[in-house]
mmCIF file of C-alpha atoms in Angstrom:
data_model
loop_
_atom_site.group_PDB
_atom_site.id
_atom_site.type_symbol
_atom_site.label_atom_id
_atom_site.label_comp_id
_atom_site.label_asym_id
_atom_site.label_seq_id
_atom_site.Cartn_x
_atom_site.Cartn_y
_atom_site.Cartn_z
ATOM 1 C CA UNK A 14 60.533 310.390 11.915
ATOM 2 C CA UNK A 15 57.966 311.905 9.511
ATOM 3 C CA UNK A 16 54.825 313.241 11.200
ATOM 4 C CA UNK A 17 52.733 311.196 8.794
ATOM 5 C CA UNK A 18 53.888 307.961 10.449
ATOM 6 C CA UNK A 19 52.371 309.093 13.763
ATOM 7 C CA UNK A 20 49.118 309.943 11.994
ATOM 8 C CA UNK A 21 49.023 306.449 10.503
ATOM 9 C CA UNK A 22 49.346 305.146 14.058
ATOM 10 C CA UNK A 23 46.217 307.099 15.006
ATOM 11 C CA UNK A 24 44.220 305.356 12.278
ATOM 12 C CA UNK A 25 45.518 301.954 13.386
ATOM 13 C CA UNK A 26 44.586 302.827 16.978
ATOM 14 C CA UNK A 27 40.983 303.523 15.940
ATOM 15 C CA UNK A 28 40.681 300.228 14.095
ATOM 16 C CA UNK A 29 42.301 298.119 16.803
ATOM 17 C CA UNK A 30 39.973 299.677 19.370
ATOM 18 C CA UNK A 31 37.046 298.604 17.182
ATOM 19 C CA UNK A 32 38.484 295.095 16.972
ATOM 20 C CA UNK A 33 38.704 294.717 20.761
ATOM 21 C CA UNK A 34 35.567 296.597 21.841
ATOM 22 C CA UNK A 35 33.297 293.529 21.738
ATOM 23 C CA UNK A 36 35.476 291.696 24.271
ATOM 24 C CA UNK A 37 34.744 294.305 26.938
ATOM 25 C CA UNK A 38 30.991 294.599 26.307
ATOM 26 C CA UNK A 39 29.809 291.013 25.832
ATOM 27 C CA UNK A 40 26.999 290.936 28.445
ATOM 28 C CA UNK A 41 25.541 294.299 27.377
ATOM 29 C CA UNK A 42 25.664 293.432 23.681
ATOM 30 C CA UNK A 43 24.130 290.014 24.311
ATOM 31 C CA UNK A 44 21.200 291.627 26.105
ATOM 32 C CA UNK A 45 20.790 294.390 23.514
ATOM 33 C CA UNK A 46 20.870 292.068 20.502
ATOM 34 C CA UNK A 47 18.927 289.197 22.031
ATOM 35 C CA UNK A 48 21.910 286.853 21.714
ATOM 36 C CA UNK A 49 23.920 284.651 24.033
ATOM 37 C CA UNK A 50 27.389 285.550 25.287
ATOM 38 C CA UNK A 51 29.001 282.759 23.193
ATOM 39 C CA UNK A 52 27.246 284.145 20.108
ATOM 40 C CA UNK A 53 28.700 287.576 20.871
ATOM 41 C CA UNK A 54 32.070 285.858 21.148
ATOM 42 C CA UNK A 55 31.655 284.687 17.555
ATOM 43 C CA UNK A 56 31.680 288.365 16.539
ATOM 44 C CA UNK A 57 35.348 288.479 17.615
ATOM 45 C CA UNK A 58 36.106 285.375 15.578
ATOM 46 C CA UNK A 59 34.250 286.830 12.578
ATOM 47 C CA UNK A 60 36.351 289.996 12.736
ATOM 48 C CA UNK A 61 39.579 287.961 12.750
ATOM 49 C CA UNK A 62 38.458 285.646 9.934
ATOM 50 C CA UNK A 63 37.332 288.651 7.867
ATOM 51 C CA UNK A 64 40.767 290.207 8.324
ATOM 52 C CA UNK A 65 42.582 287.057 7.277
ATOM 53 C CA UNK A 66 40.329 285.988 4.403
ATOM 54 C CA UNK A 67 38.889 289.243 3.094
ATOM 55 C CA UNK A 68 41.590 291.802 3.795
ATOM 56 C CA UNK A 69 43.905 290.787 0.916
ATOM 57 C CA UNK A 70 41.061 291.080 -1.613
ATOM 58 C CA UNK A 71 40.181 294.612 -0.522
ATOM 59 C CA UNK A 72 43.886 295.449 -0.558
ATOM 60 C CA UNK A 73 44.130 294.342 -4.189
ATOM 61 C CA UNK A 74 41.022 296.394 -4.984
ATOM 62 C CA UNK A 75 42.551 299.642 -3.646
ATOM 63 C CA UNK A 76 46.040 299.040 -5.033
ATOM 64 C CA UNK A 77 45.140 300.919 -8.215
ATOM 65 C CA UNK A 78 44.631 304.054 -6.123
ATOM 66 C CA UNK A 79 47.322 306.346 -4.808
ATOM 67 C CA UNK A 80 48.163 305.339 -1.228
ATOM 68 C CA UNK A 81 46.565 308.387 0.411
ATOM 69 C CA UNK A 82 43.394 307.959 -1.634
ATOM 70 C CA UNK A 83 43.372 304.284 -0.667
ATOM 71 C CA UNK A 84 43.628 305.200 3.017
ATOM 72 C CA UNK A 85 40.708 307.626 2.768
ATOM 73 C CA UNK A 86 38.636 305.015 0.919
ATOM 74 C CA UNK A 87 39.366 302.469 3.644
ATOM 75 C CA UNK A 88 38.427 304.978 6.337
ATOM 76 C CA UNK A 89 35.061 305.390 4.577
ATOM 77 C CA UNK A 90 34.463 301.609 4.438
ATOM 78 C CA UNK A 91 35.512 301.194 8.064
ATOM 79 C CA UNK A 92 33.278 304.076 9.190
ATOM 80 C CA UNK A 93 30.311 302.616 7.323
ATOM 81 C CA UNK A 94 30.817 299.273 9.070
ATOM 82 C CA UNK A 95 31.232 300.898 12.465
ATOM 83 C CA UNK A 96 28.089 303.031 12.053
ATOM 84 C CA UNK A 97 26.222 299.856 11.060
ATOM 85 C CA UNK A 98 27.464 298.283 14.305
ATOM 86 C CA UNK A 99 26.318 301.280 16.354
ATOM 87 C CA UNK A 100 22.827 301.156 14.843
ATOM 88 C CA UNK A 101 22.454 297.375 14.543
ATOM 89 C CA UNK A 102 19.134 296.069 15.864
ATOM 90 C CA UNK A 103 19.784 292.399 15.123
ATOM 91 C CA UNK A 104 22.586 289.911 15.526
ATOM 92 C CA UNK A 105 22.811 289.451 11.756
ATOM 93 C CA UNK A 106 23.347 293.169 11.181
ATOM 94 C CA UNK A 107 26.065 293.234 13.834
ATOM 95 C CA UNK A 108 27.767 290.227 12.249
ATOM 96 C CA UNK A 109 27.762 292.003 8.871
ATOM 97 C CA UNK A 110 29.209 295.118 10.512
ATOM 98 C CA UNK A 111 32.034 293.140 12.087
ATOM 99 C CA UNK A 112 32.914 291.514 8.772
ATOM 100 C CA UNK A 113 33.024 294.880 6.980
ATOM 101 C CA UNK A 114 35.168 296.527 9.665
ATOM 102 C CA UNK A 115 37.477 293.509 9.844
ATOM 103 C CA UNK A 116 38.162 293.545 6.112
ATOM 104 C CA UNK A 117 38.700 297.323 6.109
ATOM 105 C CA UNK A 118 41.054 297.155 9.098
ATOM 106 C CA UNK A 119 43.260 294.539 7.474
ATOM 107 C CA UNK A 120 43.563 296.529 4.262
ATOM 108 C CA UNK A 121 44.251 299.732 6.209
ATOM 109 C CA UNK A 122 47.113 298.093 8.122
ATOM 110 C CA UNK A 123 48.592 296.853 4.845
ATOM 111 C CA UNK A 124 48.481 300.205 3.060
ATOM 112 C CA UNK A 125 49.755 302.008 6.178
ATOM 113 C CA UNK A 126 52.814 299.774 6.502
ATOM 114 C CA UNK A 127 53.513 300.167 2.804
ATOM 115 C CA UNK A 128 53.359 303.944 3.223
ATOM 116 C CA UNK A 129 55.834 303.724 6.113
ATOM 117 C CA UNK A 130 58.287 302.164 3.660
ATOM 118 C CA UNK A 131 57.677 304.936 1.117
ATOM 119 C CA UNK A 132 57.995 307.776 3.609
ATOM 120 C CA UNK A 133 61.218 306.682 5.326
ATOM 121 C CA UNK A 134 64.768 305.649 4.453
ATOM 122 C CA UNK A 135 65.521 301.899 4.465
ATOM 123 C CA UNK A 136 67.711 302.083 7.576
ATOM 124 C CA UNK A 137 64.864 303.402 9.750
ATOM 125 C CA UNK A 138 61.909 301.486 8.336
ATOM 126 C CA UNK A 139 61.774 299.091 11.270
ATOM 127 C CA UNK A 140 61.591 302.080 13.611
ATOM 128 C CA UNK A 141 58.839 303.630 11.469
ATOM 129 C CA UNK A 142 56.855 300.393 11.582
ATOM 130 C CA UNK A 143 57.231 300.373 15.380
ATOM 131 C CA UNK A 144 55.855 303.918 15.569
ATOM 132 C CA UNK A 145 52.881 303.038 13.355
ATOM 133 C CA UNK A 146 52.242 299.850 15.307
ATOM 134 C CA UNK A 147 52.163 301.808 18.543
ATOM 135 C CA UNK A 148 48.567 302.301 17.469
ATOM 136 C CA UNK A 149 48.144 298.546 17.898
ATOM 137 C CA UNK A 150 49.838 298.511 21.305
ATOM 138 C CA UNK A 151 47.927 301.544 22.556
ATOM 139 C CA UNK A 152 44.703 300.022 21.278
ATOM 140 C CA UNK A 153 45.355 297.138 23.665
ATOM 141 C CA UNK A 154 46.524 299.385 26.496
ATOM 142 C CA UNK A 155 43.977 302.221 26.253
ATOM 143 C CA UNK A 156 41.431 301.504 23.537
ATOM 144 C CA UNK A 157 39.881 298.416 25.126
ATOM 145 C CA UNK A 158 39.496 299.772 28.700
ATOM 146 C CA UNK A 159 38.310 303.213 27.525
ATOM 147 C CA UNK A 160 35.693 301.788 25.148
ATOM 148 C CA UNK A 161 34.581 299.420 27.914
ATOM 149 C CA UNK A 162 34.130 302.337 30.325
ATOM 150 C CA UNK A 163 32.125 304.278 27.721
ATOM 151 C CA UNK A 164 29.971 301.238 27.040
ATOM 152 C CA UNK A 165 29.304 300.556 30.714
ATOM 153 C CA UNK A 166 28.280 304.157 31.464
ATOM 154 C CA UNK A 167 26.477 305.158 28.261
ATOM 155 C CA UNK A 168 25.546 301.863 26.628
ATOM 156 C CA UNK A 169 27.372 299.624 24.187
ATOM 157 C CA UNK A 170 26.159 301.609 21.179
ATOM 158 C CA UNK A 171 27.876 304.709 22.560
ATOM 159 C CA UNK A 172 31.188 302.820 22.464
ATOM 160 C CA UNK A 173 30.781 302.210 18.721
ATOM 161 C CA UNK A 174 29.762 305.846 18.156
ATOM 162 C CA UNK A 175 32.867 306.970 20.063
ATOM 163 C CA UNK A 176 35.034 304.768 17.828
ATOM 164 C CA UNK A 177 33.292 306.220 14.783
ATOM 165 C CA UNK A 178 34.146 309.724 16.000
ATOM 166 C CA UNK A 179 37.747 308.639 16.541
ATOM 167 C CA UNK A 180 37.856 307.238 12.996
ATOM 168 C CA UNK A 181 36.584 310.554 11.609
ATOM 169 C CA UNK A 182 39.282 312.405 13.571
ATOM 170 C CA UNK A 183 41.956 310.046 12.252
ATOM 171 C CA UNK A 184 40.661 310.447 8.695
ATOM 172 C CA UNK A 185 40.766 314.255 8.930
ATOM 173 C CA UNK A 186 44.300 314.156 10.348
ATOM 174 C CA UNK A 187 45.345 311.798 7.553
ATOM 175 C CA UNK A 188 43.793 314.025 4.890
ATOM 176 C CA UNK A 189 45.627 317.061 6.252
ATOM 177 C CA UNK A 190 48.907 315.633 7.497
ATOM 178 C CA UNK A 191 49.822 312.643 5.303
ATOM 179 C CA UNK A 192 51.502 313.647 2.030
ATOM 180 C CA UNK A 193 50.309 312.311 -1.289
ATOM 181 C CA UNK A 194 52.537 309.531 -2.612
ATOM 182 C CA UNK A 195 52.775 307.696 -5.883
ATOM 183 C CA UNK A 196 51.849 304.071 -6.162
ATOM 184 C CA UNK A 197 54.870 301.857 -5.497
ATOM 185 C CA UNK A 198 56.360 301.448 -8.952
ATOM 186 C CA UNK A 199 58.685 298.690 -7.914
ATOM 187 C CA UNK A 200 55.775 296.441 -6.966
ATOM 188 C CA UNK A 201 54.557 296.291 -10.585
ATOM 189 C CA UNK A 202 50.889 296.145 -9.639
ATOM 190 C CA UNK A 203 49.081 293.134 -8.211
ATOM 191 C CA UNK A 204 50.762 290.721 -10.637
ATOM 192 C CA UNK A 205 54.235 291.995 -9.843
ATOM 193 C CA UNK A 206 53.583 291.867 -6.107
ATOM 194 C CA UNK A 207 52.168 288.357 -6.345
ATOM 195 C CA UNK A 208 55.334 287.143 -8.116
ATOM 196 C CA UNK A 209 57.378 287.471 -4.919
ATOM 197 C CA UNK A 210 55.365 284.640 -3.384
ATOM 198 C CA UNK A 211 57.471 282.245 -5.433
ATOM 199 C CA UNK A 212 60.303 282.922 -2.990
ATOM 200 C CA UNK A 213 60.834 280.231 -0.396
ATOM 201 C CA UNK A 214 62.335 282.656 2.115
ATOM 202 C CA UNK A 215 59.146 284.746 2.071
ATOM 203 C CA UNK A 216 57.006 281.769 3.074
ATOM 204 C CA UNK A 217 59.460 280.926 5.833
ATOM 205 C CA UNK A 218 59.296 284.494 7.129
ATOM 206 C CA UNK A 219 55.494 284.397 7.052
ATOM 207 C CA UNK A 220 55.447 281.137 9.003
ATOM 208 C CA UNK A 221 57.708 282.659 11.655
ATOM 209 C CA UNK A 222 55.190 285.443 12.198
ATOM 210 C CA UNK A 223 52.386 282.899 12.617
ATOM 211 C CA UNK A 224 54.317 281.107 15.352
ATOM 212 C CA UNK A 225 55.356 284.336 17.105
ATOM 213 C CA UNK A 226 51.801 285.615 17.379
ATOM 214 C CA UNK A 227 50.237 282.193 17.904
ATOM 215 C CA UNK A 228 52.556 281.552 20.846
ATOM 216 C CA UNK A 229 51.535 284.825 22.470
ATOM 217 C CA UNK A 230 47.788 284.612 21.850
ATOM 218 C CA UNK A 231 47.506 281.013 22.990
ATOM 219 C CA UNK A 232 48.296 282.490 26.412
ATOM 220 C CA UNK A 233 46.856 286.012 26.143
ATOM 221 C CA UNK A 234 43.416 284.731 25.134
ATOM 222 C CA UNK A 235 43.119 282.966 28.496
ATOM 223 C CA UNK A 236 44.909 285.345 30.870
ATOM 224 C CA UNK A 237 41.650 286.211 32.634
ATOM 225 C CA UNK A 238 40.642 282.675 33.706
ATOM 226 C CA UNK A 239 44.259 281.709 34.427
ATOM 227 C CA UNK A 240 44.814 284.728 36.671
ATOM 228 C CA UNK A 241 41.527 284.285 38.545
ATOM 229 C CA UNK A 242 41.140 280.513 38.774
ATOM 230 C CA UNK A 243 44.779 279.383 38.965
ATOM 231 C CA UNK A 244 46.731 282.347 40.332
ATOM 232 C CA UNK A 245 43.924 283.474 42.622
ATOM 233 C CA UNK A 246 43.557 287.154 41.735
ATOM 234 C CA UNK A 247 40.164 288.815 42.121
ATOM 235 C CA UNK A 248 38.229 289.806 39.022
ATOM 236 C CA UNK A 249 38.777 293.457 39.936
ATOM 237 C CA UNK A 250 42.555 293.030 39.911
ATOM 238 C CA UNK A 251 42.763 291.436 36.472
ATOM 239 C CA UNK A 252 42.040 294.651 34.489
ATOM 240 C CA UNK A 253 44.896 296.377 36.322
ATOM 241 C CA UNK A 254 47.233 293.513 35.426
ATOM 242 C CA UNK A 255 46.106 293.655 31.798
ATOM 243 C CA UNK A 256 46.837 297.392 31.683
ATOM 244 C CA UNK A 257 50.310 296.659 33.053
ATOM 245 C CA UNK A 258 50.682 293.987 30.392
ATOM 246 C CA UNK A 259 49.668 296.528 27.753
ATOM 247 C CA UNK A 260 52.276 298.964 29.079
ATOM 248 C CA UNK A 261 54.894 296.221 28.746
ATOM 249 C CA UNK A 262 53.934 295.759 25.084
ATOM 250 C CA UNK A 263 54.378 299.485 24.418
ATOM 251 C CA UNK A 264 57.847 299.396 25.982
ATOM 252 C CA UNK A 265 58.818 296.227 24.139
ATOM 253 C CA UNK A 266 57.568 297.619 20.839
ATOM 254 C CA UNK A 267 59.782 300.694 21.293
ATOM 255 C CA UNK A 268 62.885 298.606 22.027
ATOM 256 C CA UNK A 269 62.282 296.174 19.157
ATOM 257 C CA UNK A 270 61.655 299.082 16.813
ATOM 258 C CA UNK A 271 65.078 300.502 17.637
ATOM 259 C CA UNK A 272 66.788 297.166 16.922
ATOM 260 C CA UNK A 273 64.686 295.696 14.109
ATOM 261 C CA UNK A 274 66.553 297.327 11.204
ATOM 262 C CA UNK A 275 70.085 296.291 12.158
ATOM 263 C CA UNK A 276 69.459 292.991 13.973
ATOM 264 C CA UNK A 277 66.234 291.638 12.507
ATOM 265 C CA UNK A 278 66.755 287.892 12.827
ATOM 266 C CA UNK A 279 68.654 288.148 16.115
ATOM 267 C CA UNK A 280 65.779 290.126 17.615
ATOM 268 C CA UNK A 281 63.313 287.474 16.472
ATOM 269 C CA UNK A 282 65.532 284.686 17.787
ATOM 270 C CA UNK A 283 65.935 286.189 21.243
ATOM 271 C CA UNK A 284 62.289 287.224 21.320
ATOM 272 C CA UNK A 285 61.119 283.673 20.640
ATOM 273 C CA UNK A 286 63.599 282.119 23.068
ATOM 274 C CA UNK A 287 62.617 284.529 25.831
ATOM 275 C CA UNK A 288 58.919 284.101 25.082
ATOM 276 C CA UNK A 289 59.253 280.328 25.382
ATOM 277 C CA UNK A 290 61.052 280.847 28.707
ATOM 278 C CA UNK A 291 58.451 283.278 30.046
ATOM 279 C CA UNK A 292 55.511 281.135 28.952
ATOM 280 C CA UNK A 293 57.002 277.998 30.482
ATOM 281 C CA UNK A 294 57.825 279.936 33.645
ATOM 282 C CA UNK A 295 54.261 281.246 33.810
ATOM 283 C CA UNK A 296 52.927 277.692 33.417
ATOM 284 C CA UNK A 297 55.154 276.395 36.207
ATOM 285 C CA UNK A 298 54.441 279.239 38.661
ATOM 286 C CA UNK A 299 50.855 280.132 37.719
ATOM 287 C CA UNK A 300 49.714 279.246 41.232
ATOM 288 C CA UNK A 301 52.072 281.754 42.874
ATOM 289 C CA UNK A 302 51.043 285.396 42.295
ATOM 290 C CA UNK A 303 54.395 287.237 42.321
ATOM 291 C CA UNK A 304 56.375 285.091 39.836
ATOM 292 C CA UNK A 305 53.247 284.553 37.720
ATOM 293 C CA UNK A 306 52.926 288.323 37.217
ATOM 294 C CA UNK A 307 56.636 288.666 36.434
ATOM 295 C CA UNK A 308 56.462 285.980 33.737
ATOM 296 C CA UNK A 309 53.239 287.466 32.377
ATOM 297 C CA UNK A 310 54.928 290.861 32.014
ATOM 298 C CA UNK A 311 57.805 289.100 30.256
ATOM 299 C CA UNK A 312 55.380 287.733 27.671
ATOM 300 C CA UNK A 313 54.193 291.300 27.133
ATOM 301 C CA UNK A 314 57.733 292.500 26.495
ATOM 302 C CA UNK A 315 58.661 289.891 23.865
ATOM 303 C CA UNK A 316 55.351 288.690 22.352
ATOM 304 C CA UNK A 317 53.392 290.888 19.950
ATOM 305 C CA UNK A 318 56.225 293.397 20.268
ATOM 306 C CA UNK A 319 58.129 291.379 17.656
ATOM 307 C CA UNK A 320 55.907 292.962 14.993
ATOM 308 C CA UNK A 321 58.485 295.539 13.748
ATOM 309 C CA UNK A 322 61.110 292.815 13.255
ATOM 310 C CA UNK A 323 58.548 290.510 11.654
ATOM 311 C CA UNK A 324 57.444 293.189 9.188
ATOM 312 C CA UNK A 325 61.044 294.133 8.379
ATOM 313 C CA UNK A 326 61.969 290.503 7.666
ATOM 314 C CA UNK A 327 58.905 289.869 5.495
ATOM 315 C CA UNK A 328 59.447 293.054 3.485
ATOM 316 C CA UNK A 329 63.080 292.108 2.849
ATOM 317 C CA UNK A 330 62.091 288.608 1.778
ATOM 318 C CA UNK A 331 59.327 289.947 -0.483
ATOM 319 C CA UNK A 332 58.716 293.664 -0.884
ATOM 320 C CA UNK A 333 57.047 296.526 0.979
ATOM 321 C CA UNK A 334 53.960 296.554 -1.256
ATOM 322 C CA UNK A 335 50.422 296.457 0.178
ATOM 323 C CA UNK A 336 49.727 292.905 -1.022
ATOM 324 C CA UNK A 337 52.719 291.423 0.813
ATOM 325 C CA UNK A 338 51.777 293.349 3.950
ATOM 326 C CA UNK A 339 48.189 292.154 3.672
ATOM 327 C CA UNK A 340 49.136 288.481 3.276
ATOM 328 C CA UNK A 341 51.530 288.920 6.195
ATOM 329 C CA UNK A 342 48.687 290.275 8.315
ATOM 330 C CA UNK A 343 46.629 287.235 7.330
ATOM 331 C CA UNK A 344 49.392 284.931 8.577
ATOM 332 C CA UNK A 345 49.505 286.926 11.814
ATOM 333 C CA UNK A 346 45.739 286.584 12.188
ATOM 334 C CA UNK A 347 46.087 282.865 11.464
ATOM 335 C CA UNK A 348 48.430 282.688 14.447
ATOM 336 C CA UNK A 349 45.769 284.343 16.621
ATOM 337 C CA UNK A 350 43.117 281.909 15.425
ATOM 338 C CA UNK A 351 45.330 278.836 15.939
ATOM 339 C CA UNK A 352 46.649 279.954 19.318
ATOM 340 C CA UNK A 353 43.249 280.840 20.770
ATOM 341 C CA UNK A 354 41.294 277.904 19.310
ATOM 342 C CA UNK A 355 43.855 275.177 20.045
ATOM 343 C CA UNK A 356 44.424 276.735 23.460
ATOM 344 C CA UNK A 357 40.718 276.338 24.192
ATOM 345 C CA UNK A 358 40.799 272.686 23.169
ATOM 346 C CA UNK A 359 43.881 272.178 25.346
ATOM 347 C CA UNK A 360 42.056 273.629 28.358
ATOM 348 C CA UNK A 361 39.225 271.132 27.900
ATOM 349 C CA UNK A 362 41.716 268.273 27.810
ATOM 350 C CA UNK A 363 44.511 269.328 30.178
ATOM 351 C CA UNK A 364 43.433 272.323 32.242
ATOM 352 C CA UNK A 365 44.058 276.068 32.340
ATOM 353 C CA UNK A 366 47.858 275.915 32.317
ATOM 354 C CA UNK A 367 47.930 274.060 29.006
ATOM 355 C CA UNK A 368 47.654 277.156 26.731
ATOM 356 C CA UNK A 369 50.856 278.431 28.321
ATOM 357 C CA UNK A 370 52.659 275.204 27.451
ATOM 358 C CA UNK A 371 51.169 275.349 23.957
ATOM 359 C CA UNK A 372 52.532 278.872 23.572
ATOM 360 C CA UNK A 373 55.983 277.780 24.680
ATOM 361 C CA UNK A 374 55.931 274.949 22.119
ATOM 362 C CA UNK A 375 54.864 277.326 19.331
ATOM 363 C CA UNK A 376 57.689 279.697 20.256
ATOM 364 C CA UNK A 377 60.184 276.837 19.950
ATOM 365 C CA UNK A 378 58.700 275.961 16.553
ATOM 366 C CA UNK A 379 59.181 279.599 15.584
ATOM 367 C CA UNK A 380 62.877 279.354 16.445
ATOM 368 C CA UNK A 381 63.201 276.439 14.018
ATOM 369 C CA UNK A 382 61.854 278.596 11.178
ATOM 370 C CA UNK A 383 64.776 280.982 11.727
ATOM 371 C CA UNK A 384 67.401 278.305 11.062
ATOM 372 C CA UNK A 385 67.695 279.049 7.301
ATOM 373 C CA UNK A 386 68.430 282.721 7.994
ATOM 374 C CA UNK A 387 70.804 281.907 10.834
ATOM 375 C CA UNK A 388 72.850 279.566 8.618
ATOM 376 C CA UNK A 389 72.778 281.734 5.495
ATOM 377 C CA UNK A 390 76.156 282.949 4.265
ATOM 378 C CA UNK A 391 76.946 286.668 4.604
ATOM 379 C CA UNK A 392 77.468 287.212 0.856
ATOM 380 C CA UNK A 393 74.185 285.599 -0.119
ATOM 381 C CA UNK A 394 72.351 287.564 2.551
ATOM 382 C CA UNK A 395 73.775 290.841 1.269
ATOM 383 C CA UNK A 396 72.852 289.976 -2.304
ATOM 384 C CA UNK A 397 69.327 289.028 -1.324
ATOM 385 C CA UNK A 398 68.776 292.260 0.570
ATOM 386 C CA UNK A 399 70.073 294.384 -2.258
ATOM 387 C CA UNK A 400 68.035 292.537 -4.871
ATOM 388 C CA UNK A 401 64.766 292.596 -2.932
ATOM 389 C CA UNK A 402 65.003 296.082 -1.461
ATOM 390 C CA UNK A 403 61.864 298.104 -2.004
ATOM 391 C CA UNK A 404 62.866 301.740 -2.356
ATOM 392 C CA UNK A 405 60.441 304.524 -1.705
ATOM 393 C CA UNK A 406 60.779 308.205 -2.509
ATOM 394 C CA UNK A 407 62.648 308.758 0.732
ATOM 395 C CA UNK A 408 65.295 306.169 -0.116
ATOM 396 C CA UNK A 409 67.226 308.677 -2.162
ATOM 397 C CA UNK A 410 67.227 311.352 0.502
ATOM 398 C CA UNK A 411 70.531 312.267 2.052
ATOM 399 C CA UNK A 412 70.694 311.304 5.744
ATOM 400 C CA UNK A 413 71.303 314.068 8.228
ATOM 401 C CA UNK A 414 74.738 314.612 9.756
ATOM 402 C CA UNK A 415 73.920 313.037 13.093
ATOM 403 C CA UNK A 416 76.922 311.150 14.399
ATOM 404 C CA UNK A 417 74.880 308.180 15.575
ATOM 405 C CA UNK A 418 73.002 307.650 12.332
ATOM 406 C CA UNK A 419 72.992 303.903 11.558
ATOM 407 C CA UNK A 420 74.379 302.470 8.354
ATOM 408 C CA UNK A 421 71.844 301.375 5.730
ATOM 409 C CA UNK A 422 70.683 297.801 6.182
ATOM 410 C CA UNK A 423 72.149 296.709 2.852
ATOM 411 C CA UNK A 424 75.607 297.493 4.182
ATOM 412 C CA UNK A 425 75.350 294.834 6.851
ATOM 413 C CA UNK A 426 76.060 291.220 5.979
ATOM 414 C CA UNK A 427 73.808 289.815 8.699
ATOM 415 C CA UNK A 428 70.523 291.001 10.282
#
């Protein structure tokens, strides 16, 4: 795996940590900005909405640049937003900072995933995406608790300064370690990339991603109250359980990354089926600590960890250009918004177990979106993959002589 892919993961880690930092510092930020805790909660929503609505526009704006230049530009925008957050003296300034960092993060993810496709051969792109997205998993596992600890001991502004320092480190590593690459010629610019959205299979793939992530976040958003008020764990135990959950996502991401290239749709199918099972099991046993924790860990293994398979499927249905990746990220963020918001409404109407049942239902809906791919003929599938492949400079490299090297994805008739 090229070293550059790991460096891209470091940048993603910095931005995901910034996304989650508010969740761990709500009381301190509310006091410091003269706001209420619910108002601070809106800063999380603003970040997500900015990613979904603004990210694609910034992606289009940087598409004229070479990928490495685009990454450095996005680091600069992100750093500016994060410094604004660290120095904000009013709620309005903090809201503006969250919008800027949200838009920059979305565009950075999109360009990073596109670079993964350029830097690696087609048969290992799913694995490369998994490596890059380890930054996302580690942001959940380490970024949130570490930034929370910094904020609690040195003040919430120190947490944003620490993230700014991390972003500078990631930018320097990117400048030194990520090779320059040409713009993706096959994408044909913004107009050429937008043309792929005429394909029905791309929209189906995007909808699958919305259901996968929506199913997971309808539950994840409310783990804390479920674990304390229904399962009966103390508030001090919940962070430990969330760290264990984060570790499960890292493990699941690694496994899915190894399988995503050769068995894309099968991985998504089994992931959704198992997620529905684990979410329903969690709902049924939420009042019993041992099985509740087991089912919760299961959600960690097969929830957001489907990202490598999701990205692989979307890139095959469309292309690996930044615009497709950005729109895909918007559909993922839409899943987060739907899962968390509808889950909250369900709690008001039916109680704390209801988001788990909602998640199970969304996972089942996700399975239904896979039916066209599952029933597609082998010949048509092969033709589609060959026609829509998005080669990067590494595509023409000769694979090494390793005996266990997988066959290229276009040689397989089914995912």
